[in-house]
Amino acid sequence: MLNGYLSFVTLFLSVTISIASAGNGPGVRGARAAALGNASVTITDVWAVGNNVAGLGQVSQTSVGFYAENRYLSSAFNNVALVVATPMGAVHTEKPPSRGVIGFEAQRFGNNLYAEQRLGLGYGYRGGQISVGGRVDVLQVSIQGLGSKRVVAASLGGQAELIPDRLIFGDIYII
């Protein structure tokens, strides 16, 4: 029995690490995620719309967040993001929203020579100790003199409280 769990965890981590190391990633979303080195898949606040959409399921009131970063004192490396999350259905102080939470994100990196833009719409739902969510993004890259290209991407996220309020496991999958 223990060998089965160890095999599953090893397989899961190896697949997750290979996916995460495939590219540079979508960038930092929020000051807390930046301080954590972008280890933010278990955060359950308004920034979950970009970090792990499953975390939106625990947002209990309409929230707005703004993030701005200027790397290396150059406008070419500016990074700004705006996120909004609003619960749907009945909201109680001790329970997550009855119909989940919907969130929106707008993010921009770069300047007029090279820029990356992202618009995302996500939904998160919490049922018991498990949270799930889905997100759709429109990504655009613009290069001066070459034009711009757009693509649509989707991702799924999940969180599970293995030990309530103590140990939370989360992961995202880009489709």
Short mmCIF file of C-alpha atoms in Angstrom, two decimals:
data_model
loop_
_atom_site.label_atom_id
_atom_site.label_comp_id
_atom_site.label_asym_id
_atom_site.label_seq_id
_atom_site.Cartn_x
_atom_site.Cartn_y
_atom_site.Cartn_z
CA MET A 1 0.00 0.00 0.00
CA LEU A 2 2.76 2.44 0.94
CA ASN A 3 4.70 1.56 -2.24
CA GLY A 4 1.61 2.44 -4.29
CA TYR A 5 1.40 5.89 -2.70
CA LEU A 6 5.13 6.49 -3.15
CA SER A 7 4.93 5.45 -6.80
CA PHE A 8 1.99 7.79 -7.40
CA VAL A 9 3.72 10.75 -5.71
CA THR A 10 6.97 10.11 -7.61
CA LEU A 11 5.15 9.91 -10.96
CA PHE A 12 3.07 12.99 -10.17
CA LEU A 13 6.10 15.07 -9.15
CA SER A 14 8.17 13.98 -12.16
CA VAL A 15 5.38 14.94 -14.58
CA THR A 16 4.78 18.24 -12.77
CA ILE A 17 8.49 19.14 -12.69
CA SER A 18 8.95 18.33 -16.38
CA ILE A 19 5.95 20.50 -17.29
CA ALA A 20 7.08 23.37 -15.06
CA SER A 21 10.63 23.34 -16.42
CA ALA A 22 9.49 23.45 -20.05
CA GLY A 23 9.36 27.23 -20.22
CA ASN A 24 9.80 30.52 -18.47
CA GLY A 25 6.25 30.52 -17.11
CA PRO A 26 3.51 33.11 -17.06
CA GLY A 27 5.25 35.50 -14.68
CA VAL A 28 4.67 36.58 -11.12
CA ARG A 29 1.18 37.53 -9.95
CA GLY A 30 1.09 39.53 -6.74
CA ALA A 31 3.67 40.62 -4.19
CA ARG A 32 3.18 37.57 -1.95
CA ALA A 33 3.82 35.21 -4.89
CA ALA A 34 6.95 37.20 -5.76
CA ALA A 35 8.19 36.93 -2.16
CA LEU A 36 7.57 33.18 -2.23
CA GLY A 37 9.59 32.73 -5.43
CA ASN A 38 6.32 32.12 -7.33
CA ALA A 39 5.53 29.08 -5.16
CA SER A 40 1.91 30.16 -5.05
CA VAL A 41 -0.37 27.27 -6.08
CA THR A 42 -1.90 27.01 -2.59
CA ILE A 43 -2.74 30.70 -2.10
CA THR A 44 -6.48 31.33 -1.71
CA ASP A 45 -6.97 35.05 -2.31
CA VAL A 46 -7.82 37.31 -5.26
CA TRP A 47 -4.43 36.48 -6.87
CA ALA A 48 -5.50 32.85 -7.21
CA VAL A 49 -7.13 33.83 -10.51
CA GLY A 50 -3.59 33.86 -11.97
CA ASN A 51 -1.64 31.57 -9.64
CA ASN A 52 -4.04 28.61 -9.27
CA VAL A 53 -7.65 29.26 -10.20
CA ALA A 54 -8.87 26.60 -7.75
CA GLY A 55 -7.94 28.93 -4.89
CA LEU A 56 -10.66 31.34 -6.01
CA GLY A 57 -13.25 29.03 -4.47
CA GLN A 58 -12.47 30.42 -1.01
CA VAL A 59 -12.72 34.15 -1.80
CA SER A 60 -15.67 35.34 0.30
CA GLN A 61 -16.08 38.93 -0.92
CA THR A 62 -15.51 40.93 -4.09
CA SER A 63 -11.79 41.75 -4.24
CA VAL A 64 -9.52 43.75 -6.52
CA GLY A 65 -5.72 43.55 -6.74
CA PHE A 66 -3.10 45.56 -8.59
CA TYR A 67 0.56 44.62 -9.03
CA ALA A 68 3.34 46.64 -10.65
CA GLU A 69 7.01 45.73 -10.96
CA ASN A 70 9.87 47.55 -12.67
CA ARG A 71 12.78 45.19 -13.21
CA TYR A 72 16.28 46.63 -13.59
CA LEU A 73 14.92 50.24 -13.70
CA SER A 74 14.04 49.80 -17.38
CA SER A 75 10.62 50.33 -18.95
CA ALA A 76 11.34 47.37 -21.23
CA PHE A 77 10.88 45.07 -18.22
CA ASN A 78 7.75 46.61 -16.68
CA ASN A 79 5.21 44.08 -15.45
CA VAL A 80 1.70 45.14 -14.35
CA ALA A 81 -1.37 43.09 -13.48
CA LEU A 82 -4.94 43.77 -12.39
CA VAL A 83 -7.19 41.05 -10.96
CA VAL A 84 -10.82 41.01 -9.85
CA ALA A 85 -12.71 38.21 -8.09
CA THR A 86 -16.37 38.12 -7.13
CA PRO A 87 -18.34 35.35 -5.39
CA MET A 88 -21.51 33.97 -6.92
CA GLY A 89 -24.47 32.84 -4.83
CA ALA A 90 -24.84 32.97 -1.05
CA VAL A 91 -21.77 33.85 1.01
CA HIS A 92 -21.41 32.87 4.67
CA THR A 93 -18.54 33.78 6.99
CA GLU A 94 -17.59 30.17 7.73
CA LYS A 95 -18.34 28.59 4.35
CA PRO A 96 -17.10 29.27 0.81
CA PRO A 97 -19.51 30.85 -1.71
CA SER A 98 -22.33 28.46 -2.64
CA ARG A 99 -21.89 28.84 -6.41
CA GLY A 100 -18.17 29.42 -6.62
CA VAL A 101 -16.16 32.50 -7.54
CA ILE A 102 -15.50 34.07 -10.91
CA GLY A 103 -12.28 36.00 -11.56
CA PHE A 104 -10.71 38.18 -14.25
CA GLU A 105 -7.05 39.05 -14.88
CA ALA A 106 -5.32 41.54 -17.18
CA GLN A 107 -1.52 41.44 -17.31
CA ARG A 108 1.10 43.24 -19.42
CA PHE A 109 4.86 42.85 -19.66
CA GLY A 110 7.24 44.99 -21.74
CA ASN A 111 7.02 48.26 -23.65
CA ASN A 112 6.31 49.38 -27.23
CA LEU A 113 9.24 47.40 -28.72
CA TYR A 114 8.28 44.03 -27.21
CA ALA A 115 5.17 43.30 -25.15
CA GLU A 116 3.22 40.34 -23.81
CA GLN A 117 -0.43 40.76 -22.84
CA ARG A 118 -2.72 38.31 -21.10
CA LEU A 119 -6.47 38.46 -20.48
CA GLY A 120 -7.87 35.63 -18.41
CA LEU A 121 -11.26 34.57 -17.10
CA GLY A 122 -11.49 31.87 -14.44
CA TYR A 123 -13.91 30.07 -12.16
CA GLY A 124 -13.12 28.34 -8.85
CA TYR A 125 -15.33 26.14 -6.67
CA ARG A 126 -14.72 24.65 -3.25
CA GLY A 127 -16.53 21.53 -2.09
CA GLY A 128 -15.48 20.21 1.32
CA GLN A 129 -11.69 19.97 1.47
CA ILE A 130 -11.22 19.99 -2.32
CA SER A 131 -11.14 23.05 -4.60
CA VAL A 132 -11.22 22.91 -8.40
CA GLY A 133 -11.11 25.58 -11.07
CA GLY A 134 -10.76 26.32 -14.75
CA ARG A 135 -9.41 29.27 -16.67
CA VAL A 136 -9.29 30.51 -20.27
CA ASP A 137 -6.61 32.99 -21.41
CA VAL A 138 -6.04 35.08 -24.50
CA LEU A 139 -2.29 35.60 -24.87
CA GLN A 140 -0.73 38.12 -27.23
CA VAL A 141 2.89 38.84 -28.13
CA SER A 142 3.70 42.09 -29.98
CA ILE A 143 7.06 42.92 -31.55
CA GLN A 144 7.57 46.31 -33.20
CA GLY A 145 8.10 45.88 -36.92
CA LEU A 146 6.90 42.25 -36.92
CA GLY A 147 3.33 42.66 -35.68
CA SER A 148 1.53 40.57 -33.09
CA LYS A 149 0.10 37.09 -32.65
CA ARG A 150 -2.66 35.83 -30.37
CA VAL A 151 -3.46 32.41 -28.98
CA VAL A 152 -6.11 31.00 -26.63
CA ALA A 153 -4.99 28.75 -23.78
CA ALA A 154 -6.85 26.90 -21.03
CA SER A 155 -5.76 25.61 -17.65
CA LEU A 156 -7.21 23.55 -14.82
CA GLY A 157 -6.27 23.82 -11.17
CA GLY A 158 -6.85 21.84 -8.02
CA GLN A 159 -6.21 22.14 -4.30
CA ALA A 160 -6.73 19.64 -1.52
CA GLU A 161 -6.43 20.14 2.23
CA LEU A 162 -4.72 16.99 3.42
CA ILE A 163 -4.69 18.31 7.00
CA PRO A 164 -7.31 21.10 7.33
CA ASP A 165 -5.74 24.57 7.72
CA ARG A 166 -2.27 22.97 8.02
CA LEU A 167 -1.25 21.07 4.87
CA ILE A 168 -2.59 22.07 1.46
CA PHE A 169 -1.60 20.45 -1.82
CA GLY A 170 -2.15 22.26 -5.12
CA ASP A 171 -1.30 21.88 -8.80
CA ILE A 172 -2.20 23.36 -12.17
CA TYR A 173 -2.39 21.83 -15.64
CA ILE A 174 -2.13 23.83 -18.82
CA ILE A 175 -4.13 22.36 -21.66
#
